[in-house]
Coordinates of C-alpha atoms in Angstrom, one line a residue:
Chain A
X16 CA 95.3 77.4 32.8
X17 CA 98.0 79.6 31.2
X18 CA 101.3 78.4 29.8
X19 CA 103.9 78.9 27.1
X20 CA 103.3 77.4 23.7
X21 CA 105.4 74.6 22.2
X22 CA 104.5 74.5 18.5
X23 CA 104.7 71.4 16.4
X24 CA 103.7 70.5 12.8
X25 CA 101.4 67.9 11.3
X26 CA 101.5 64.2 11.9
X27 CA 103.3 64.2 15.3
X28 CA 103.4 60.5 15.9
X29 CA 103.6 58.3 19.0
X30 CA 107.1 57.2 18.2
X31 CA 108.2 60.8 18.6
X32 CA 106.1 61.2 21.8
X33 CA 107.2 57.9 23.3
X34 CA 110.1 56.3 21.4
X35 CA 110.0 52.5 21.2
X36 CA 113.7 52.3 22.2
X37 CA 112.9 53.6 25.7
X38 CA 109.6 51.7 26.1
X39 CA 111.1 48.9 28.1
X40 CA 112.3 51.0 31.0
X41 CA 110.4 53.3 33.2
X42 CA 108.6 56.6 32.4
X43 CA 111.3 58.6 34.1
X44 CA 113.7 57.7 31.3
X45 CA 111.1 57.8 28.5
X46 CA 110.0 61.3 29.2
X47 CA 113.5 62.6 28.6
X48 CA 113.1 61.6 25.0
X49 CA 109.6 62.8 24.5
X50 CA 109.4 64.6 21.1
X51 CA 113.2 64.7 20.8
X52 CA 112.9 63.7 17.1
X53 CA 110.8 66.9 16.5
X54 CA 112.4 69.3 18.9
X55 CA 115.4 68.2 21.1
X56 CA 114.9 71.2 23.4
X57 CA 111.3 70.3 24.3
X58 CA 111.8 67.7 27.1
X59 CA 114.7 69.7 28.6
X60 CA 112.9 73.0 28.7
X61 CA 109.2 72.4 29.0
X62 CA 107.7 73.8 32.2
X63 CA 104.6 72.7 34.2
X64 CA 101.6 74.4 32.7
X65 CA 103.0 74.7 29.2
X66 CA 100.8 74.0 26.2
X67 CA 101.6 71.8 23.2
X68 CA 100.1 72.9 20.0
X69 CA 100.1 70.7 16.9
X70 CA 98.8 70.6 13.4
X71 CA 96.7 67.8 11.7
X72 CA 96.6 64.2 13.0
X73 CA 98.4 64.7 16.3
X74 CA 99.3 61.4 17.9
X75 CA 99.1 59.1 14.9
X76 CA 100.5 55.7 15.3
X77 CA 100.6 53.4 18.3
X78 CA 98.0 52.8 21.0
X79 CA 100.8 53.2 23.6
X80 CA 99.3 55.7 26.1
X81 CA 102.8 56.6 27.3
X82 CA 102.6 59.0 24.4
X83 CA 100.0 61.0 26.3
X84 CA 101.4 60.1 29.7
X85 CA 104.8 61.6 28.9
X86 CA 103.1 64.9 28.3
X87 CA 101.2 64.7 31.5
X88 CA 104.4 63.8 33.5
X89 CA 106.3 66.7 31.9
X90 CA 103.5 69.0 33.2
X91 CA 101.9 69.9 29.9
X92 CA 98.5 71.3 30.8
X93 CA 96.8 70.9 27.5
X94 CA 97.3 69.9 23.8
X95 CA 95.6 71.8 21.1
X96 CA 95.7 70.5 17.5
X97 CA 93.9 71.0 14.2
X98 CA 93.0 67.3 14.5
X99 CA 93.9 64.3 16.6
X100 CA 94.5 60.6 15.8
X101 CA 91.6 58.7 17.4
X102 CA 93.4 56.5 19.9
X103 CA 95.7 59.2 21.1
X104 CA 92.7 61.5 21.7
X105 CA 90.9 58.9 23.8
X106 CA 94.1 58.1 25.7
X107 CA 94.8 61.8 26.4
X108 CA 91.3 62.3 28.0
X109 CA 91.5 59.0 29.8
X110 CA 94.8 60.1 31.4
X111 CA 93.6 63.5 32.4
X112 CA 95.3 65.5 29.6
X113 CA 93.1 68.2 28.2
X114 CA 93.0 67.7 24.4
X115 CA 91.1 70.2 22.3
X116 CA 90.5 70.3 18.6
X117 CA 91.4 73.8 17.5
X118 CA 91.0 74.4 13.8
X119 CA 92.8 77.7 14.2
X120 CA 95.9 76.1 15.9
X121 CA 98.1 77.1 13.0
X122 CA 97.7 80.8 13.9
X123 CA 99.3 80.2 17.3
X124 CA 103.0 81.0 17.6
X125 CA 105.9 79.2 19.3
X126 CA 106.6 80.6 22.8
X127 CA 103.6 82.8 23.1
X128 CA 101.5 82.6 26.3
X129 CA 98.2 80.9 26.0
X130 CA 95.2 80.5 28.3
X131 CA 93.2 77.4 27.6
X132 CA 89.5 77.5 28.6
X133 CA 87.8 74.2 27.8
X134 CA 84.5 75.3 29.3
X135 CA 84.4 78.2 26.8
X136 CA 85.7 76.1 23.9
X137 CA 88.6 78.4 23.3
X138 CA 92.1 79.5 24.0
X139 CA 93.2 83.1 24.5
X140 CA 96.4 85.0 24.1
X141 CA 96.5 86.9 27.4
X142 CA 98.7 89.6 25.9
X143 CA 96.6 90.5 22.9
X144 CA 93.3 88.9 23.9
X145 CA 93.2 87.1 20.5
X146 CA 90.9 84.2 20.8
X147 CA 91.3 80.8 19.1
X148 CA 88.1 78.8 18.9
X149 CA 88.1 75.1 19.8
X150 CA 85.5 72.4 19.2
X151 CA 83.4 71.9 22.4
X152 CA 84.3 69.0 24.6
X153 CA 81.2 67.5 26.3
X154 CA 80.9 68.6 30.0
X155 CA 81.2 65.0 31.3
X156 CA 84.5 64.6 29.5
X157 CA 85.8 67.9 30.8
X158 CA 84.8 66.7 34.3
X159 CA 86.6 63.4 33.7
X160 CA 89.8 65.2 32.6
X161 CA 89.6 67.6 35.5
X162 CA 89.2 64.7 37.9
X163 CA 92.4 63.1 36.6
X164 CA 91.0 60.8 33.9
X165 CA 89.2 57.6 33.5
X166 CA 90.6 55.8 36.6
X167 CA 89.4 58.5 38.9
X168 CA 86.0 58.3 37.2
X169 CA 86.0 54.5 37.5
X170 CA 86.9 54.7 41.2
X171 CA 83.9 56.9 41.8
X172 CA 81.6 54.6 39.8
X173 CA 82.8 51.5 41.6
X174 CA 82.5 53.2 45.0
X175 CA 78.9 54.2 44.1
X176 CA 78.0 50.7 43.1
X177 CA 79.4 49.2 46.3
X178 CA 77.5 51.4 48.6
Chain B
X14 CA 62.0 51.0 11.6
X15 CA 63.9 49.0 9.0
X16 CA 66.3 51.7 7.9
X17 CA 69.2 50.3 5.9
X18 CA 72.4 50.0 7.9
X19 CA 76.1 49.6 7.0
X20 CA 77.9 46.5 8.4
X21 CA 79.4 48.8 11.0
X22 CA 76.1 50.0 12.2
X23 CA 74.8 46.4 12.4
X24 CA 77.6 45.2 14.6
X25 CA 77.6 48.3 16.8
X26 CA 73.8 48.1 17.2
X27 CA 74.0 44.5 18.2
X28 CA 76.7 45.2 20.7
X29 CA 74.7 48.1 22.1
X30 CA 71.6 45.9 22.5
X31 CA 69.8 47.9 19.8
X32 CA 68.1 47.2 16.5
X33 CA 69.5 50.3 14.9
X34 CA 72.2 53.0 15.6
X35 CA 72.7 56.2 13.7
X36 CA 76.2 57.3 12.5
X37 CA 77.5 59.8 15.0
X38 CA 75.3 58.4 17.8
X39 CA 77.2 57.8 21.1
X40 CA 76.4 54.4 22.5
X41 CA 77.8 52.0 25.1
X42 CA 78.7 48.6 23.7
X43 CA 79.1 45.3 25.3
X44 CA 82.5 43.8 24.5
X45 CA 82.6 40.3 23.0
X46 CA 86.4 40.0 23.3
X47 CA 89.3 42.0 24.7
X48 CA 92.8 41.3 23.5
X49 CA 95.9 42.7 25.1
X50 CA 99.7 42.1 24.8
X51 CA 102.7 42.1 27.1
X52 CA 103.6 45.7 26.5
X53 CA 100.2 47.5 26.9
X54 CA 98.5 44.8 28.9
X55 CA 99.2 43.1 32.2
X56 CA 102.1 45.3 33.2
X57 CA 100.1 48.4 32.8
X58 CA 96.7 47.0 34.0
X59 CA 97.9 45.3 37.2
X60 CA 98.5 48.6 39.1
X61 CA 95.3 50.1 37.9
X62 CA 93.2 47.1 38.9
X63 CA 94.9 47.1 42.3
X64 CA 94.1 50.8 42.7
X65 CA 90.5 50.2 41.8
X66 CA 90.2 47.0 43.8
X67 CA 88.6 45.5 40.8
X68 CA 88.8 42.3 38.8
X69 CA 88.2 41.3 35.2
X70 CA 84.5 41.1 34.3
X71 CA 84.8 37.9 32.4
X72 CA 88.2 36.2 32.0
X73 CA 86.7 33.9 29.3
X74 CA 86.4 36.9 27.0
X75 CA 90.0 38.0 27.4
X76 CA 92.9 36.9 25.2
X77 CA 96.5 37.8 26.3
X78 CA 99.4 37.5 23.9
X79 CA 103.1 38.0 24.7
X80 CA 104.6 39.3 21.5
X81 CA 106.5 42.6 22.2
X82 CA 109.3 41.7 24.5
X83 CA 109.9 38.2 23.2
X84 CA 112.1 36.5 23.7
X85 CA 113.5 38.4 26.7
X86 CA 116.8 40.2 26.0
X87 CA 117.5 41.6 29.5
X88 CA 116.2 41.5 33.0
X89 CA 113.5 44.2 32.3
X90 CA 111.9 42.4 29.4
X91 CA 112.1 39.0 31.3
X92 CA 110.3 40.5 34.2
X93 CA 107.6 41.9 31.9
X94 CA 107.0 38.5 30.5
X95 CA 107.0 36.9 33.9
X96 CA 104.5 39.4 35.2
X97 CA 102.3 38.6 32.2
X98 CA 102.3 34.9 33.0
X99 CA 101.5 35.6 36.6
X100 CA 98.7 37.9 35.6
X101 CA 96.9 35.4 33.4
X102 CA 97.3 32.8 36.1
X103 CA 96.0 35.1 38.9
X104 CA 93.1 36.3 36.8
X105 CA 92.3 32.8 35.4
X106 CA 92.7 33.8 31.8
X107 CA 92.8 30.6 29.8
X108 CA 93.4 32.1 26.3
X109 CA 97.0 33.0 26.8
X110 CA 99.5 32.7 23.9
X111 CA 103.0 33.1 25.3
X112 CA 105.6 33.7 22.5
X113 CA 103.5 32.1 19.9
X114 CA 103.6 35.1 17.6
X115 CA 102.1 38.5 17.0
X116 CA 98.7 39.1 18.5
X117 CA 96.9 40.3 15.4
X118 CA 97.8 37.1 13.6
X119 CA 97.6 34.8 16.6
X120 CA 94.0 35.8 17.2
X121 CA 92.4 34.5 14.0
X122 CA 94.9 31.6 13.8
X123 CA 93.5 30.3 17.0
X124 CA 89.9 30.8 16.1
X125 CA 89.2 33.7 18.5
X126 CA 87.4 35.8 15.9
X127 CA 84.1 35.4 14.1
X128 CA 82.1 37.8 12.0
X129 CA 79.9 40.2 13.8
X130 CA 82.0 40.4 16.9
X131 CA 82.7 43.6 18.8
X132 CA 86.3 43.5 19.9
X133 CA 88.7 45.9 21.6
X134 CA 92.5 45.4 21.3
X135 CA 95.3 47.0 23.3
X136 CA 97.2 47.8 20.1
X137 CA 96.8 50.2 17.3
X138 CA 96.9 47.5 14.6
X139 CA 93.8 45.9 16.1
X140 CA 91.8 46.8 13.0
X141 CA 93.4 43.7 11.5
X142 CA 90.5 41.7 12.9
X143 CA 88.2 43.5 10.6
X144 CA 89.3 41.2 7.8
X145 CA 87.0 38.6 9.5
X146 CA 84.0 40.9 9.6
X147 CA 84.7 42.0 13.2
X148 CA 84.4 45.6 14.5
X149 CA 87.8 45.6 16.2
X150 CA 89.6 48.7 17.3
X151 CA 92.7 49.7 19.3
X152 CA 92.6 51.3 22.8
X153 CA 95.3 52.4 25.3
X154 CA 95.9 50.7 28.6
X155 CA 93.7 52.9 30.8
X156 CA 90.8 52.5 28.4
X157 CA 91.5 48.7 28.3
X158 CA 91.4 48.7 32.1
X159 CA 87.9 50.3 32.0
X160 CA 86.9 47.8 29.3
X161 CA 87.9 44.7 31.3
X162 CA 86.5 46.0 34.6
X163 CA 83.1 46.9 33.2
X164 CA 82.8 44.7 30.1
X165 CA 81.7 47.8 28.1
X166 CA 83.0 50.8 26.3
X167 CA 81.5 54.0 24.8
X168 CA 81.7 54.6 21.2
X169 CA 80.7 57.4 18.7
X170 CA 79.3 55.3 15.9
X171 CA 81.6 55.8 13.0
X172 CA 80.5 56.3 9.4
X173 CA 81.9 54.1 6.7
X174 CA 84.2 55.0 3.8
X175 CA 83.7 52.4 1.1
X176 CA 86.8 51.6 -1.0
X177 CA 85.8 49.6 -4.1
X178 CA 88.6 47.7 -5.8
X179 CA 87.9 46.2 -9.1
X180 CA 90.2 44.1 -11.4
X181 CA 93.0 41.8 -10.4
X182 CA 96.4 42.5 -9.0
X183 CA 99.3 41.8 -11.4
X184 CA 102.3 39.5 -10.7
X185 CA 104.4 40.6 -7.7
X186 CA 101.8 43.2 -6.6
X187 CA 100.1 42.6 -3.3
X188 CA 97.7 44.0 -0.7
X189 CA 100.7 45.9 0.8
X190 CA 101.0 47.8 -2.4
X191 CA 97.3 48.6 -2.4
X192 CA 97.7 50.0 1.2
X193 CA 100.8 52.1 0.4
X194 CA 98.9 53.6 -2.6
X195 CA 95.9 54.2 -0.4
X196 CA 98.0 55.9 2.3
X197 CA 99.2 58.4 -0.4
X198 CA 95.7 58.9 -1.8
X199 CA 93.8 59.3 1.4
X200 CA 96.8 60.7 3.5
X201 CA 97.8 59.6 7.0
X202 CA 94.8 60.2 9.1
X203 CA 92.7 60.7 6.0
X204 CA 90.1 58.4 7.3
X205 CA 89.5 60.6 10.4
X206 CA 88.7 57.8 12.8
X207 CA 85.9 56.4 10.7
X208 CA 85.6 52.9 9.3
X209 CA 87.2 52.0 6.0
X210 CA 85.5 49.1 4.3
X211 CA 87.1 47.3 1.4
X212 CA 84.9 45.8 -1.3
X213 CA 84.8 44.8 -5.0
X214 CA 85.9 41.8 -7.0
X215 CA 89.6 42.6 -6.4
X216 CA 88.9 42.0 -2.6
X217 CA 86.8 38.9 -3.1
X218 CA 89.7 37.4 -4.9
X219 CA 92.2 38.0 -2.1
X220 CA 93.1 35.3 0.4
X221 CA 92.4 36.0 4.1
X222 CA 96.1 36.9 4.9
X223 CA 96.1 39.6 2.3
X224 CA 92.8 40.9 3.5
X225 CA 94.4 41.1 6.9
X226 CA 97.1 43.4 5.5
X227 CA 94.4 45.7 4.2
X228 CA 92.6 46.0 7.5
X229 CA 95.9 46.1 9.5
X230 CA 97.0 49.2 7.7
X231 CA 93.6 50.9 8.1
X232 CA 95.4 52.2 11.2
X233 CA 97.8 54.1 9.0
X234 CA 94.9 55.7 7.2
X235 CA 93.7 56.9 10.7
X236 CA 90.6 54.7 10.6
X237 CA 89.1 53.4 13.8
X238 CA 88.3 50.1 12.0
X239 CA 89.1 48.4 8.7
X240 CA 86.4 46.1 7.6
X241 CA 85.7 43.4 5.0
X242 CA 82.3 41.7 4.9
X243 CA 82.6 38.0 5.4
X244 CA 82.2 35.6 2.4
X245 CA 83.0 32.0 1.4
X246 CA 86.7 32.7 1.7
X247 CA 86.3 33.9 5.3
X248 CA 84.1 30.9 6.1
X249 CA 86.6 28.4 4.7
X250 CA 89.5 30.0 6.6
X251 CA 87.6 30.0 9.9
X252 CA 86.3 26.4 9.4
X253 CA 89.9 25.2 9.0
X254 CA 90.6 26.8 12.4
X255 CA 87.6 25.3 14.1
X256 CA 85.2 28.2 13.8
X257 CA 81.9 27.0 12.4
X258 CA 78.3 28.1 12.2
X259 CA 79.1 31.6 11.2
X260 CA 76.2 33.7 9.8
X261 CA 77.8 35.2 6.7
X262 CA 74.5 36.5 5.4
X263 CA 73.7 38.4 8.5
X264 CA 76.9 40.4 8.6
X265 CA 76.6 42.3 5.3
X266 CA 75.7 46.0 4.8
X267 CA 72.1 46.5 3.7
X268 CA 71.3 47.6 0.2
X269 CA 70.7 51.4 0.4
X270 CA 72.9 51.9 3.4
X271 CA 74.6 55.3 3.5
X272 CA 78.3 55.7 3.2
X273 CA 80.4 58.7 3.9
X274 CA 81.8 58.4 0.5
X275 CA 82.6 55.7 -2.0
X276 CA 86.0 55.6 -3.8
X277 CA 86.9 53.5 -6.8
X278 CA 90.2 51.9 -7.6
X279 CA 91.6 49.5 -10.2
X280 CA 93.9 46.8 -8.9
X281 CA 95.0 45.8 -12.4
X282 CA 97.2 48.8 -13.1
X283 CA 98.8 49.1 -9.7
X284 CA 102.6 48.8 -9.7
X285 CA 104.7 47.7 -6.7
X286 CA 104.9 50.6 -4.3
X287 CA 107.5 51.9 -1.9
X288 CA 107.0 54.5 0.9
X289 CA 110.0 56.7 1.5
X290 CA 111.0 57.9 5.0
X291 CA 109.3 59.0 7.3
X292 CA 105.6 58.3 6.4
X293 CA 103.6 55.5 4.8
X294 CA 101.9 58.2 2.8
X295 CA 105.2 59.2 1.2
X296 CA 104.7 56.5 -1.3
X297 CA 104.9 55.9 -5.1
X298 CA 106.0 53.3 -7.6
X299 CA 109.0 51.3 -6.4
X300 CA 110.7 52.1 -9.7
X301 CA 110.8 55.8 -8.6
X302 CA 113.1 54.8 -5.7
X303 CA 115.3 52.6 -7.9
X304 CA 118.9 52.7 -6.8
X305 CA 118.5 53.7 -3.1
X306 CA 121.2 51.6 -1.4
X307 CA 120.1 49.6 1.7
X308 CA 121.9 48.1 4.6
X309 CA 119.1 46.0 5.9
X310 CA 116.0 44.3 4.6
X311 CA 113.4 43.3 7.1
X312 CA 110.5 40.9 6.6
X313 CA 108.6 41.1 9.8
X314 CA 105.6 42.3 11.9
X315 CA 101.9 41.8 11.9
X316 CA 101.7 43.5 8.6
X317 CA 104.3 41.7 6.6
X318 CA 105.4 38.3 7.9
X319 CA 102.4 36.1 7.8
X320 CA 102.8 32.8 6.0
X321 CA 101.8 34.2 2.6
X322 CA 104.2 37.1 3.1
X323 CA 107.0 34.6 3.7
X324 CA 106.0 32.7 0.6
X325 CA 106.1 36.0 -1.4
X326 CA 109.6 36.7 -0.2
X327 CA 110.7 33.1 -0.9
X328 CA 109.4 33.3 -4.5
X329 CA 111.8 36.1 -5.2
X330 CA 114.7 34.6 -3.3
X331 CA 114.6 31.1 -4.6
X332 CA 117.9 30.4 -6.4
X333 CA 119.3 33.8 -5.6
X334 CA 121.6 35.2 -2.9
X335 CA 121.3 38.3 -0.6
X336 CA 123.7 41.0 -1.9
X337 CA 127.0 41.4 -0.1
X338 CA 127.0 43.9 2.7
X339 CA 123.2 43.6 3.0
X340 CA 121.5 41.7 5.8
X341 CA 118.1 40.2 5.3
X342 CA 116.3 39.6 8.6
X343 CA 113.1 37.5 8.6
X344 CA 110.9 37.3 11.7
X345 CA 107.8 35.1 10.9
X346 CA 104.7 36.6 12.4
X347 CA 103.8 33.5 14.3
X348 CA 105.1 30.1 15.3
X349 CA 102.5 28.5 13.2
X350 CA 103.7 30.5 10.1
X351 CA 107.2 29.2 10.9
X352 CA 105.9 25.6 11.0
X353 CA 104.0 26.0 7.8
X354 CA 107.0 27.6 6.1
X355 CA 109.2 24.8 7.2
X356 CA 106.7 22.2 5.9
X357 CA 106.4 23.7 2.4
X358 CA 110.0 24.6 1.7
X359 CA 109.6 28.3 2.2
X360 CA 112.1 28.4 5.1
X361 CA 114.7 26.5 3.2
X362 CA 114.4 29.0 0.3
X363 CA 114.9 31.9 2.7
X364 CA 117.8 30.3 4.5
X365 CA 119.6 29.2 1.3
X366 CA 119.4 32.8 0.0
X367 CA 121.2 34.0 3.1
X368 CA 118.3 35.2 5.2
X369 CA 118.8 35.4 9.0
X370 CA 115.8 33.9 10.8
X371 CA 114.6 35.8 13.9
X372 CA 112.1 35.0 16.6
X373 CA 108.4 35.6 16.1
X374 CA 107.3 38.9 17.6
X375 CA 107.0 42.6 17.1
X376 CA 110.8 42.8 16.9
X377 CA 112.5 45.6 15.1
X378 CA 109.3 47.1 13.7
X379 CA 108.7 49.2 16.7
X380 CA 112.3 49.3 17.9
X381 CA 111.6 46.9 20.7
X382 CA 113.4 43.8 19.6
X383 CA 116.5 42.6 17.8
X384 CA 117.3 44.1 14.4
X385 CA 117.2 47.8 15.1
X386 CA 119.2 50.3 13.0
X387 CA 122.3 52.4 13.7
X388 CA 122.7 56.1 12.9
X389 CA 122.2 56.8 9.2
X390 CA 121.4 53.2 8.3
X391 CA 118.9 52.5 5.6
X392 CA 116.4 49.7 5.8
X393 CA 113.5 48.5 3.6
X394 CA 110.8 46.7 5.6
X395 CA 107.5 44.8 5.0
X396 CA 106.2 46.5 8.2
X397 CA 103.5 49.2 8.4
X398 CA 105.3 52.3 9.8
X399 CA 108.4 54.2 8.9
X400 CA 108.2 57.0 11.4
X401 CA 111.4 58.8 12.2
X402 CA 113.4 56.8 14.8
X403 CA 110.8 54.0 15.1
X404 CA 113.2 51.2 14.1
X405 CA 116.3 52.5 15.9
X406 CA 118.5 55.5 15.7
X407 CA 116.7 58.8 14.9
X408 CA 118.8 59.4 11.8
X409 CA 118.1 55.9 10.4
X410 CA 115.8 55.7 7.4
X411 CA 113.1 53.1 6.7
X412 CA 111.4 52.5 3.4
X413 CA 108.3 50.3 3.3
X414 CA 107.4 47.8 0.6
X415 CA 105.7 44.5 0.1
X416 CA 107.6 41.2 0.9
X417 CA 108.3 40.9 -2.9
X418 CA 109.9 44.3 -2.9
X419 CA 111.8 43.9 0.3
X420 CA 113.2 40.5 -0.9
X421 CA 114.1 42.0 -4.3
X422 CA 116.0 44.9 -2.6
X423 CA 117.9 42.3 -0.5
X424 CA 119.1 40.6 -3.6
X425 CA 119.8 43.8 -5.6
X426 CA 121.4 45.6 -2.6
X427 CA 119.2 48.6 -3.5
X428 CA 115.5 49.4 -4.0
X429 CA 114.2 48.0 -7.3
X430 CA 110.9 47.1 -8.8
X431 CA 110.6 43.4 -7.8
X432 CA 109.5 42.4 -11.3
X433 CA 113.0 43.4 -12.4
X434 CA 114.7 40.9 -10.2
X435 CA 112.2 38.1 -11.1
X436 CA 112.6 38.4 -14.8

């Protein structure tokens, strides 16, 4: 997967990703406000396939999985961060959003193209071939993300147990 | 095979059906209790369960609490609450607390927690339950769906960071001040999804509601779980709420257990703390923020509106008045806290000082309920988080403090060290 990079700093919280003011309504409204406190242009201009890159502690705060779901619905193909808050990280994978711990994320630049290769535990700048190492994600979790997340996985598991 | 284990390892091992687990080991655990609320619970789970054609593995192990959209303010929130009621009826969930208060406080108040339990909660402040010696952590709705369909959840066994507090808190200094100081010292996310366990004579001397504040804000440290080993104080609190026969001796860390690290703190020299916008880690002595004018003071949320929090606020407000042009909003965490506060004169003290009483629920803390802020307004709150835009308009500013500090600011019209107002 290759996309443009949207670069954010440390401690991007769930209130920025999914503001509480808009949590009562539907996702269609909520996603318009995704990350607006950090970058008002993001929700308007993000394109399917784009990659969100963050610093330390990405997704700190609430357990609301709309934080990850908003990124999925906006077409974000992957999130790379120096580190993730625990609940957000689990939510992202459960919702089929590729989330990779990338200690070198701070070397990635806003707007650059980035190809994310979870199987190879890295992301690559297709222009310069510069490589950014990521921590490996276990193959079964990569498979779960690729299948669309935990629900798809559960569907398979329940189907298997019923036959 | 009697390698010493931390309390965390013991609970996880028991839930995984094992005698021993190693830190870092990935295990599948059986869930003793799953707690969900109206926001992340039924309204999110219902379509998923339908898609899966699945039902809840054991309704007797599920607790549902309506606390986010209460009371309904419009058709959308009303329909969320209605759906929640229909969901518990359809799934035969008997432990349902509708508008009785905030889940993290409702849970122990109703005797749903006991030491050694392995609990998942559909909310990030779920570590609050760790005050009772439970391994309790927050999950999102999809993960909760998996949990209640299968009755189990995978876990990478976390290590434990031991925070030893010695000494005794001074007057008008509370657990909230300890947490704001810890947020600065460890940093937001500094606990890296491990367990933080509080110990030492300063902790033994704290009542349960203060211990809950410590474990509640383990979330702000980025911990998966906040934990305090049960003792006689735990046992007494639970017995009063109908929970008996708890095995306090069993749910202790072994001598010689390995901790990720041990940090030492002295409660005696801690001053009242205030966290400036927009992070709980942006904290320091309240005196350093002296003079910041406020529009609103808010005593609320799971973190800061339990009965003892209301009493702290009342102790500052008794015989005083809220400053002109400042509004003091008080949303007791639970209906039971309101009843207790009514019985002992706390509510009267708050009302006579000019406080505005609000419904029990998550309210303004997360920007869901009444009491949100306009552009550029400044609030000081006894809540856990002051992220940008969380309590309303994105240019609003929220400072965090203890109930003493919030009440003192309401009286002074600006942030002060609460000891100043009291003297």
